[in-house]
């Protein structure tokens, strides 16, 4: 990695690490340590081949990140675990927005990795279906069906109700 | 699907990750990249398929038929004292006097550059002086040698250097066809990489030869040891050096990628083991039970609530978190040397006859074959972990005897288990906890083999 490339890579890491890590945390089921490993691993591979990456680095990074996260085995370097989520929601009004969002995320983290990745890329990263398909190496049709199934599961598992009806304190 | 759900999900994901900020990863990434380069730098040299013309050219480059000492000295600036010493000291090892062999090593070294995995890095483009065999000796796998030579390393779009200029290259020679020396690995200084170089010198990966470049490896470990009480650790053995090299015969059954050398300040693997078992992040070559596409497998153990064997967990997805939670406290104290874990796509969950919560799944530790692990936790009791092998090619690949007479966990996706308990016929699909003492258990009508 030459000087100019080095600067470009450093700029990319500094500018995009947080966004990649946020995506990775969800892809990794809420495991922050695993997510950091994923992001670092992706960036290491990008560093080695920085001058030979075709297209926007972010696209490459997201594809590599998704690939690593949804692979068959979920590997991770051993490090202390962070809690997946707030463990105890007892005592809180289940009708609050916070609790319902919490339930949605909890439900999301129980989804199969690929299905979860579809929803994360669609609704956290706001990628169009075509880009999600490229990142996952599947068809747009698969993205559509996985999105639909994933949302259905989220509704079932979170007991989702329309939050817009809860903000005023009524359901 | 309602837009409200999509909007809520979008907001929920952003709220959940809003406080996630990445640390400065640039330093860690560079160090990690250097380690990745190390894998490639000390890489297995492909079996050379040379044309007659190439062979003739190589022979012409190395016309000497007998070994002669190097024609350069210690006057090269920028080299470490250890590397200068390697260039100038007399050949060590029991084959130091075998001039024909030493000359053959030099010849093999010169011929190997074109087929080296490092060739496209340009490290062989500007060789300096002549090669020098620093060590040559017999091993259990055949004759081996270490050869070094200076090269003028220059910036290249595929190489990471500390600086341009003269640097030491090295190669490991092992037994080739008909016992002739063959360069099996080569290397060059990489920033951040340890000054310990080692290579498997034979195709069977039975012997490691290590070269002392100034940070001498003190111990070697051949892999993880799995004990009956489920502890996993490395056993470190002292390394004996002789004339600047160490010959390390590996015990039978060693997984080459698991061998590690420990030196001052760290440890390193043997660069040409099989390299990263997950090439370029891919893990597709690893075997796992019940690859289920998009879905996690779920095999609730038992079906009869009256026997308290029905799953006490809401579903298999919850089981995943319970399993990982039960094992989370296990890693630091019992698996201190495990670097990577591969976790299961399936889980069995339920309750044991004595009322403990049972969660089971597969785990792969480092690159070892997956094993089935079960976590048993009773009220007020510490978690008990048991494990056993998986039988990937058999009809019932999961068969794990639980402790304290709690029965036998079996699992096979799509199969129906049947057994008789207290005179009552029982069945379960996908997974079952067969009571202790039951002898008539079957899977799809076929008796389940003993372990």
Coordinates of N, CA, C and O in Angstrom, one line a residue, chain B residues 94-254:
Chain B
X94 N 24.3 -31.1 10.5 CA 25.1 -32.4 10.3 C 25.4 -32.6 8.8 O 26.2 -33.4 8.5
X95 N 24.8 -31.9 7.9 CA 25.1 -32.0 6.5 C 25.9 -30.8 6.0 O 26.1 -30.6 4.8
X96 N 26.5 -30.1 6.9 CA 27.3 -28.9 6.5 C 28.5 -29.3 5.6 O 28.9 -28.6 4.8
X97 N 29.0 -30.5 5.8 CA 30.1 -31.0 4.9 C 29.7 -31.6 3.6 O 30.6 -32.0 2.8
X98 N 28.4 -31.8 3.4 CA 28.0 -32.4 2.2 C 27.8 -31.4 1.1 O 26.8 -30.8 0.8
X99 N 29.0 -31.1 0.4 CA 29.0 -30.0 -0.5 C 28.1 -30.2 -1.7 O 27.5 -29.3 -2.2
X100 N 27.9 -31.4 -2.1 CA 27.0 -31.7 -3.2 C 25.6 -31.4 -2.9 O 24.8 -30.7 -3.6
X101 N 25.2 -31.7 -1.6 CA 23.8 -31.4 -1.2 C 23.6 -29.9 -1.1 O 22.6 -29.3 -1.5
X102 N 24.6 -29.2 -0.5 CA 24.5 -27.8 -0.4 C 24.4 -27.1 -1.7 O 23.6 -26.1 -1.9
X103 N 25.2 -27.5 -2.7 CA 25.1 -27.0 -4.0 C 23.7 -27.2 -4.6 O 23.2 -26.4 -5.3
X104 N 23.2 -28.4 -4.3 CA 21.9 -28.7 -4.9 C 20.8 -27.8 -4.2 O 19.8 -27.5 -4.9
X105 N 21.0 -27.5 -3.0 CA 20.0 -26.6 -2.3 C 20.1 -25.3 -3.0 O 19.0 -24.6 -3.3
X106 N 21.3 -24.8 -3.2 CA 21.4 -23.4 -3.9 C 20.7 -23.5 -5.2 O 20.0 -22.5 -5.6
X107 N 20.9 -24.5 -5.9 CA 20.4 -24.7 -7.3 C 18.8 -24.7 -7.2 O 18.1 -24.0 -7.9
X108 N 18.3 -25.4 -6.2 CA 16.9 -25.5 -6.0 C 16.3 -24.1 -5.7 O 15.2 -23.7 -6.1
X109 N 17.0 -23.4 -4.9 CA 16.6 -22.1 -4.4 C 16.5 -21.2 -5.7 O 15.5 -20.5 -5.9
X110 N 17.5 -21.2 -6.5 CA 17.5 -20.3 -7.7 C 16.3 -20.7 -8.6 O 15.7 -19.8 -9.2
X111 N 16.1 -21.9 -8.7 CA 15.0 -22.4 -9.6 C 13.6 -22.2 -9.1 O 12.6 -22.2 -9.8
X112 N 13.5 -22.0 -7.7 CA 12.2 -21.9 -7.1 C 11.5 -20.6 -7.2 O 10.3 -20.5 -7.0
X113 N 12.2 -19.5 -7.6 CA 11.7 -18.2 -7.4 C 10.4 -18.0 -8.3 O 9.5 -17.3 -7.9
X114 N 10.5 -18.5 -9.5 CA 9.4 -18.3 -10.4 C 8.1 -18.9 -10.0 O 7.0 -18.4 -10.3
X115 N 8.2 -20.0 -9.3 CA 7.0 -20.7 -8.9 C 6.6 -20.3 -7.4 O 5.6 -20.9 -6.9
X116 N 7.3 -19.4 -6.8 CA 7.0 -19.0 -5.4 C 5.7 -18.2 -5.4 O 5.4 -17.5 -6.2
X117 N 5.0 -18.4 -4.3 CA 3.8 -17.6 -4.0 C 4.2 -16.1 -3.8 O 3.3 -15.3 -3.9
X118 N 5.4 -15.9 -3.6 CA 5.9 -14.5 -3.4 C 6.4 -13.9 -4.7 O 6.9 -12.7 -4.7
X119 N 6.4 -14.6 -5.8 CA 7.0 -14.1 -7.0 C 6.3 -12.8 -7.5 O 7.0 -11.9 -7.9
X120 N 5.0 -12.8 -7.3 CA 4.3 -11.6 -7.8 C 4.5 -10.4 -7.0 O 4.1 -9.3 -7.2
X121 N 5.2 -10.5 -5.9 CA 5.6 -9.4 -5.0 C 6.9 -8.7 -5.4 O 7.3 -7.7 -4.9
X122 N 7.5 -9.3 -6.4 CA 8.7 -8.7 -6.9 C 10.0 -8.9 -6.0 O 11.0 -8.3 -6.3
X123 N 9.9 -9.8 -5.0 CA 11.0 -9.8 -4.1 C 12.2 -10.5 -4.7 O 13.3 -10.4 -4.2
X124 N 12.0 -11.3 -5.8 CA 13.1 -11.9 -6.4 C 13.6 -11.2 -7.6 O 14.5 -11.7 -8.4
X125 N 13.1 -10.0 -7.8 CA 13.5 -9.3 -9.1 C 14.9 -8.8 -9.1 O 15.5 -8.5 -10.1
X126 N 15.4 -8.5 -7.9 CA 16.8 -7.9 -7.8 C 17.6 -8.6 -6.8 O 17.9 -8.1 -5.7
X127 N 18.0 -9.8 -7.1 CA 18.8 -10.6 -6.2 C 20.2 -10.1 -6.1 O 20.7 -9.6 -7.1
X128 N 20.8 -10.2 -4.9 CA 22.1 -9.7 -4.7 C 23.0 -10.9 -4.3 O 22.6 -11.7 -3.6
X129 N 24.3 -10.8 -4.7 CA 25.2 -11.8 -4.3 C 24.8 -13.2 -4.7 O 24.1 -13.4 -5.7
X130 N 25.2 -14.1 -3.8 CA 24.8 -15.5 -4.1 C 24.2 -16.1 -2.9 O 24.3 -15.6 -1.8
X131 N 23.5 -17.2 -3.0 CA 22.8 -17.8 -1.9 C 23.8 -18.5 -0.9 O 24.9 -18.8 -1.3
X132 N 23.4 -18.6 0.3 CA 24.2 -19.2 1.4 C 23.3 -20.2 2.2 O 22.3 -19.8 2.7
X133 N 23.8 -21.4 2.2 CA 23.0 -22.4 3.1 C 23.5 -22.2 4.5 O 24.7 -22.4 4.8
X134 N 22.6 -21.8 5.4 CA 23.0 -21.5 6.7 C 22.9 -22.7 7.6 O 23.5 -22.8 8.7
X135 N 22.1 -23.7 7.2 CA 21.9 -24.9 8.0 C 21.5 -26.0 7.0 O 20.7 -25.8 6.1
X136 N 22.0 -27.2 7.3 CA 21.5 -28.3 6.5 C 21.7 -29.6 7.4 O 22.7 -29.7 8.1
X137 N 20.7 -30.4 7.5 CA 20.7 -31.5 8.3 C 19.7 -32.6 8.0 O 18.7 -32.3 7.3
X138 N 19.8 -33.7 8.6 CA 18.8 -34.8 8.4 C 17.6 -34.6 9.3 O 17.8 -34.0 10.4
X139 N 16.5 -35.0 8.9 CA 15.3 -35.0 9.7 C 14.6 -36.3 9.5 O 15.0 -37.1 8.6
X140 N 13.6 -36.6 10.3 CA 12.8 -37.8 10.1 C 12.1 -37.9 8.8 O 11.7 -38.9 8.3
X141 N 11.9 -36.7 8.2 CA 11.2 -36.7 6.9 C 12.2 -36.6 5.7 O 11.8 -36.6 4.6
X142 N 13.5 -36.6 6.0 CA 14.5 -36.5 4.9 C 15.4 -35.3 5.2 O 15.3 -34.6 6.2
X143 N 16.3 -35.1 4.2 CA 17.2 -34.0 4.4 C 16.5 -32.6 4.3 O 15.6 -32.5 3.5
X144 N 17.0 -31.7 5.1 CA 16.4 -30.3 5.0 C 17.5 -29.3 5.1 O 18.6 -29.6 5.5
X145 N 17.2 -28.1 4.7 CA 18.2 -27.0 4.7 C 17.5 -25.7 4.8 O 16.3 -25.6 4.4
X146 N 18.2 -24.7 5.2 CA 17.7 -23.3 5.2 C 18.7 -22.5 4.4 O 20.0 -22.6 4.6
X147 N 18.3 -21.8 3.4 CA 19.1 -21.0 2.5 C 18.7 -19.5 2.6 O 17.5 -19.2 2.7
X148 N 19.7 -18.7 2.6 CA 19.4 -17.2 2.6 C 20.1 -16.5 1.5 O 21.1 -17.0 0.9
X149 N 19.7 -15.4 1.1 CA 20.3 -14.5 0.1 C 19.8 -13.1 0.2 O 18.7 -12.9 0.6
X150 N 20.7 -12.2 -0.1 CA 20.2 -10.8 -0.1 C 19.5 -10.5 -1.4 O 19.7 -11.0 -2.5
X151 N 18.5 -9.6 -1.3 CA 17.8 -9.1 -2.4 C 17.6 -7.6 -2.2 O 17.5 -7.1 -1.1
X152 N 17.6 -6.9 -3.3 CA 17.3 -5.4 -3.2 C 15.8 -5.3 -3.4 O 15.2 -5.3 -4.5
X153 N 15.1 -5.1 -2.2 CA 13.7 -5.0 -2.2 C 13.2 -3.6 -2.6 O 13.8 -2.6 -2.0
X154 N 12.3 -3.5 -3.4 CA 11.8 -2.2 -3.8 C 10.3 -2.2 -3.7 O 9.6 -3.2 -3.8
X155 N 9.8 -0.9 -3.6 CA 8.3 -0.8 -3.5 C 7.7 -1.5 -4.7 O 8.1 -1.4 -5.8
X156 N 6.6 -2.1 -4.4 CA 5.9 -2.9 -5.4 C 4.4 -2.8 -5.0 O 4.1 -2.7 -3.8
X157 N 3.5 -2.9 -6.0 CA 2.1 -2.7 -5.7 C 1.6 -3.9 -4.9 O 0.4 -3.9 -4.5
X158 N 2.4 -4.9 -4.6 CA 1.9 -6.1 -3.9 C 2.8 -6.5 -2.8 O 2.9 -7.6 -2.5
X159 N 3.5 -5.5 -2.2 CA 4.4 -5.9 -1.1 C 4.4 -4.7 -0.1 O 4.2 -3.6 -0.5
X160 N 4.5 -5.1 1.1 CA 4.6 -4.1 2.2 C 6.0 -4.2 2.8 O 6.4 -5.3 3.3
X161 N 6.8 -3.1 2.7 CA 8.1 -3.1 3.2 C 8.4 -2.1 4.3 O 7.7 -1.1 4.4
X162 N 9.3 -2.5 5.1 CA 9.7 -1.5 6.1 C 10.5 -0.4 5.4 O 10.4 0.8 5.7
X163 N 11.3 -0.8 4.5 CA 12.1 0.2 3.7 C 12.6 -0.5 2.5 O 12.7 -1.7 2.4
X164 N 13.0 0.3 1.5 CA 13.6 -0.3 0.3 C 15.0 -0.5 0.6 O 15.7 0.0 1.4
X165 N 15.6 -1.4 -0.2 CA 17.0 -1.7 -0.1 C 17.3 -3.1 0.2 O 16.4 -4.0 0.1
X166 N 18.6 -3.4 0.5 CA 19.0 -4.8 0.7 C 18.2 -5.4 1.9 O 18.1 -4.8 2.9
X167 N 17.8 -6.6 1.7 CA 17.1 -7.3 2.8 C 17.3 -8.8 2.6 O 17.7 -9.3 1.5
X168 N 17.2 -9.5 3.7 CA 17.4 -10.9 3.7 C 16.2 -11.7 3.2 O 15.1 -11.5 3.7
X169 N 16.4 -12.6 2.2 CA 15.4 -13.5 1.9 C 15.8 -14.9 2.4 O 17.0 -15.2 2.5
X170 N 14.9 -15.7 2.6 CA 15.2 -17.1 3.1 C 14.3 -18.1 2.5 O 13.2 -17.8 2.1
X171 N 14.8 -19.3 2.4 CA 14.0 -20.4 1.9 C 14.3 -21.7 2.7 O 15.4 -21.9 3.2
X172 N 13.3 -22.5 2.8 CA 13.4 -23.8 3.5 C 13.4 -24.9 2.4 O 12.5 -24.9 1.6
X173 N 14.3 -25.7 2.5 CA 14.4 -26.8 1.6 C 14.0 -28.1 2.3 O 14.5 -28.4 3.4
X174 N 13.2 -28.9 1.7 CA 12.8 -30.2 2.2 C 13.1 -31.3 1.1 O 13.7 -31.0 0.1
X175 N 12.8 -32.5 1.4 CA 13.0 -33.6 0.4 C 12.1 -33.5 -0.7 O 10.9 -33.5 -0.5
X176 N 12.6 -33.4 -1.9 CA 11.8 -33.5 -3.1 C 11.8 -34.8 -3.7 O 12.1 -35.8 -3.1
X177 N 11.6 -34.8 -5.0 CA 11.5 -36.1 -5.7 C 12.9 -36.8 -5.7 O 13.9 -36.1 -5.8
X178 N 13.0 -38.0 -5.4 CA 14.2 -38.8 -5.3 C 15.2 -38.2 -4.3 O 16.4 -38.4 -4.4
X179 N 14.6 -37.5 -3.3 CA 15.5 -37.0 -2.3 C 16.2 -35.7 -2.6 O 16.9 -35.2 -1.7
X180 N 16.1 -35.2 -3.8 CA 16.7 -34.0 -4.1 C 16.0 -32.8 -3.4 O 14.8 -32.9 -3.1
X181 N 16.8 -31.8 -3.0 CA 16.2 -30.7 -2.2 C 15.2 -30.0 -3.1 O 15.3 -29.7 -4.3
X182 N 14.1 -29.6 -2.4 CA 13.1 -28.8 -3.0 C 12.7 -27.6 -2.0 O 12.5 -27.9 -0.8
X183 N 12.6 -26.5 -2.6 CA 12.3 -25.3 -1.7 C 10.8 -25.4 -1.4 O 10.0 -25.3 -2.4
X184 N 10.4 -25.5 -0.2 CA 9.0 -25.6 0.2 C 8.4 -24.4 0.7 O 7.2 -24.2 0.8
X185 N 9.2 -23.4 1.1 CA 8.7 -22.1 1.6 C 9.8 -21.1 1.5 O 11.0 -21.4 1.5
X186 N 9.4 -19.9 1.2 CA 10.3 -18.8 1.2 C 9.7 -17.6 1.9 O 8.5 -17.5 2.2
X187 N 10.6 -16.6 2.2 CA 10.1 -15.5 3.0 C 11.0 -14.3 2.9 O 12.1 -14.3 2.4
X188 N 10.4 -13.1 3.3 CA 11.2 -11.9 3.4 C 10.7 -11.1 4.6 O 9.6 -11.4 5.1
X189 N 11.4 -10.1 5.0 CA 11.0 -9.4 6.2 C 9.7 -8.6 6.0 O 9.6 -7.8 5.0
X190 N 8.8 -8.7 6.9 CA 7.5 -8.0 6.8 C 7.4 -7.2 8.0 O 7.6 -7.7 9.1
X191 N 7.0 -5.9 7.9 CA 6.8 -5.1 9.1 C 5.8 -5.7 10.1 O 4.7 -6.2 9.6
X192 N 6.2 -5.8 11.3 CA 5.2 -6.3 12.3 C 5.2 -7.8 12.5 O 4.6 -8.3 13.4
X193 N 5.9 -8.5 11.6 CA 5.9 -9.9 11.7 C 7.0 -10.4 12.6 O 8.0 -9.7 12.8
X194 N 6.8 -11.5 13.3 CA 7.8 -11.9 14.3 C 9.1 -12.4 13.5 O 9.0 -12.9 12.4
X195 N 10.2 -12.3 14.2 CA 11.5 -12.7 13.6 C 11.7 -14.2 13.9 O 12.8 -14.6 14.2
X196 N 10.7 -14.9 13.8 CA 10.8 -16.4 13.9 C 10.2 -17.0 12.6 O 9.1 -16.7 12.2
X197 N 11.0 -17.8 12.0 CA 10.6 -18.3 10.7 C 10.6 -19.8 10.8 O 11.5 -20.4 11.4
X198 N 9.6 -20.5 10.3 CA 9.5 -21.9 10.4 C 8.7 -22.4 9.3 O 7.8 -21.7 8.8
X199 N 8.9 -23.6 8.9 CA 8.2 -24.2 7.8 C 8.1 -25.7 8.0 O 9.0 -26.4 8.5
X200 N 6.9 -26.2 7.5 CA 6.9 -27.7 7.4 C 7.7 -28.0 6.1 O 7.5 -27.4 5.1
X201 N 8.6 -29.0 6.3 CA 9.5 -29.2 5.2 C 9.1 -30.4 4.3 O 9.8 -30.7 3.3
X202 N 8.1 -31.1 4.7 CA 7.7 -32.3 3.9 C 6.2 -32.2 3.6 O 5.4 -31.6 4.3
X203 N 5.8 -32.9 2.5 CA 4.4 -32.9 2.1 C 3.4 -33.5 3.2 O 2.3 -33.0 3.3
X204 N 3.9 -34.4 3.9 CA 3.1 -35.0 5.0 C 3.0 -34.2 6.2 O 2.3 -34.6 7.1
X205 N 3.7 -33.1 6.2 CA 3.6 -32.2 7.4 C 4.0 -32.9 8.7 O 3.2 -32.9 9.6
X206 N 5.1 -33.5 8.7 CA 5.6 -34.2 9.9 C 6.7 -33.5 10.6 O 7.0 -33.8 11.8
X207 N 7.4 -32.7 9.9 CA 8.6 -32.0 10.5 C 8.6 -30.5 10.2 O 8.4 -30.1 9.1
X208 N 8.8 -29.8 11.3 CA 9.0 -28.3 11.1 C 10.5 -28.0 11.3 O 11.2 -28.6 12.2
X209 N 11.0 -27.2 10.5 CA 12.4 -26.6 10.7 C 12.2 -25.1 10.9 O 11.5 -24.5 10.2
X210 N 12.8 -24.7 12.0 CA 12.8 -23.3 12.3 C 14.1 -22.6 12.2 O 15.2 -23.3 12.4
X211 N 14.1 -21.4 11.8 CA 15.3 -20.6 11.6 C 15.4 -19.5 12.7 O 14.4 -18.8 12.9
X212 N 16.5 -19.3 13.3 CA 16.7 -18.3 14.3 C 17.1 -17.0 13.6 O 18.2 -16.9 13.1
X213 N 16.2 -16.0 13.6 CA 16.5 -14.7 13.1 C 16.6 -13.7 14.2 O 16.4 -12.5 14.0
X214 N 16.9 -14.1 15.4 CA 17.2 -13.1 16.5 C 16.1 -13.1 17.6 O 16.4 -12.6 18.6
X215 N 15.0 -13.6 17.3 CA 14.0 -13.7 18.4 C 13.6 -15.2 18.5 O 12.6 -15.7 18.0
X216 N 14.5 -15.9 19.2 CA 14.4 -17.3 19.2 C 13.2 -17.9 19.8 O 12.8 -17.5 20.9
X217 N 12.5 -18.8 19.1 CA 11.3 -19.4 19.7 C 11.8 -20.3 20.8 O 12.8 -21.0 20.7
X218 N 11.1 -20.2 21.9 CA 11.5 -21.0 23.1 C 10.7 -22.3 23.3 O 11.1 -23.2 23.9
X219 N 9.4 -22.2 22.7 CA 8.6 -23.4 22.9 C 7.8 -23.6 21.7 O 7.5 -22.7 20.9
X220 N 7.3 -24.9 21.6 CA 6.5 -25.2 20.4 C 5.2 -26.0 21.0 O 5.3 -26.7 22.0
X221 N 4.1 -25.7 20.4 CA 2.9 -26.4 20.7 C 2.3 -27.0 19.5 O 2.3 -26.4 18.4
X222 N 1.9 -28.3 19.6 CA 1.4 -28.9 18.4 C -0.1 -28.9 18.2 O -0.7 -29.4 17.3
X223 N -0.8 -28.2 19.2 CA -2.2 -28.1 19.0 C -2.9 -28.1 20.3 O -2.3 -28.2 21.4
X224 N -4.2 -28.1 20.2 CA -5.1 -28.1 21.4 C -5.2 -29.5 22.0 O -5.2 -30.5 21.2
X225 N -5.3 -29.6 23.2 CA -5.5 -30.9 23.9 C -6.9 -30.8 24.5 O -7.2 -29.9 25.3
X226 N -7.7 -31.8 24.2 CA -9.1 -31.9 24.7 C -9.1 -32.9 25.9 O -8.7 -34.1 25.7
X227 N -9.5 -32.5 27.0 CA -9.5 -33.4 28.2 C -10.9 -33.9 28.5 O -11.9 -33.4 28.0
X228 N -10.9 -34.9 29.3 CA -12.2 -35.5 29.6 C -13.1 -34.6 30.3 O -14.4 -34.7 30.3
X229 N -12.6 -33.6 31.1 CA -13.4 -32.7 31.8 C -13.7 -31.4 30.9 O -14.1 -30.4 31.4
X230 N -13.6 -31.6 29.6 CA -14.0 -30.6 28.6 C -13.0 -29.4 28.6 O -13.3 -28.4 28.0
X231 N -11.9 -29.5 29.3 CA -11.0 -28.4 29.2 C -10.1 -28.5 28.0 O -9.9 -29.6 27.5
X232 N -9.8 -27.4 27.4 CA -9.0 -27.4 26.2 C -7.8 -26.4 26.4 O -8.0 -25.3 26.8
X233 N -6.7 -26.9 26.1 CA -5.5 -26.1 26.4 C -4.4 -26.5 25.4 O -4.5 -27.5 24.7
X234 N -3.3 -25.7 25.4 CA -2.1 -26.1 24.7 C -1.1 -26.5 25.6 O -0.9 -26.0 26.7
X235 N -0.3 -27.5 25.2 CA 0.8 -27.9 25.9 C 2.0 -27.4 25.2 O 2.2 -27.7 24.0
X236 N 2.9 -26.7 25.9 CA 4.1 -26.1 25.3 C 5.3 -26.9 25.6 O 5.5 -27.3 26.8
X237 N 6.1 -27.2 24.6 CA 7.3 -28.0 24.8 C 8.5 -27.1 24.5 O 8.5 -26.3 23.6
X238 N 9.6 -27.4 25.1 CA 10.8 -26.6 24.8 C 11.4 -26.9 23.4 O 11.3 -28.0 22.9
X239 N 11.9 -25.8 22.8 CA 12.5 -26.0 21.5 C 14.1 -26.1 21.7 O 14.6 -25.2 22.4
X240 N 14.6 -27.0 21.1 CA 16.1 -27.2 21.2 C 16.7 -26.7 19.9 O 16.4 -27.2 18.8
X241 N 17.6 -25.7 20.0 CA 18.3 -25.1 18.9 C 19.7 -25.7 18.7 O 20.4 -26.0 19.7
X242 N 20.1 -25.9 17.5 CA 21.4 -26.4 17.2 C 21.9 -25.7 15.9 O 21.3 -25.9 14.9
X243 N 23.0 -25.0 16.1 CA 23.6 -24.3 14.9 C 22.6 -23.4 14.2 O 22.6 -23.3 13.0
X244 N 21.7 -22.7 15.0 CA 20.9 -21.7 14.4 C 19.6 -22.2 13.8 O 18.8 -21.4 13.3
X245 N 19.3 -23.5 13.9 CA 18.1 -24.1 13.4 C 17.5 -25.1 14.4 O 18.3 -25.6 15.3
X246 N 16.3 -25.3 14.3 CA 15.6 -26.3 15.2 C 14.8 -27.3 14.3 O 14.1 -26.8 13.4
X247 N 15.0 -28.5 14.6 CA 14.2 -29.5 13.8 C 13.2 -30.1 14.8 O 13.5 -30.5 15.9
X248 N 11.9 -29.9 14.4 CA 10.8 -30.2 15.3 C 9.9 -31.3 14.7 O 9.0 -31.0 13.9
X249 N 10.1 -32.5 15.0 CA 9.2 -33.6 14.5 C 7.8 -33.5 15.2 O 7.8 -33.4 16.5
X250 N 6.8 -33.5 14.5 CA 5.4 -33.3 15.0 C 4.9 -34.7 15.5 O 5.1 -35.7 14.8
X251 N 4.1 -34.7 16.5 CA 3.5 -36.0 16.9 C 2.5 -36.4 15.9 O 1.9 -35.6 15.1
X252 N 2.2 -37.7 15.8 CA 1.3 -38.2 14.8 C -0.1 -37.5 15.1 O -0.5 -37.3 16.3
X253 N -0.8 -37.2 14.1 CA -2.1 -36.7 14.3 C -2.2 -35.2 14.4 O -3.2 -34.6 14.5
X254 N -1.0 -34.5 14.3 CA -1.0 -33.1 14.4 C -1.7 -32.4 13.3 O -1.5 -32.8 12.1

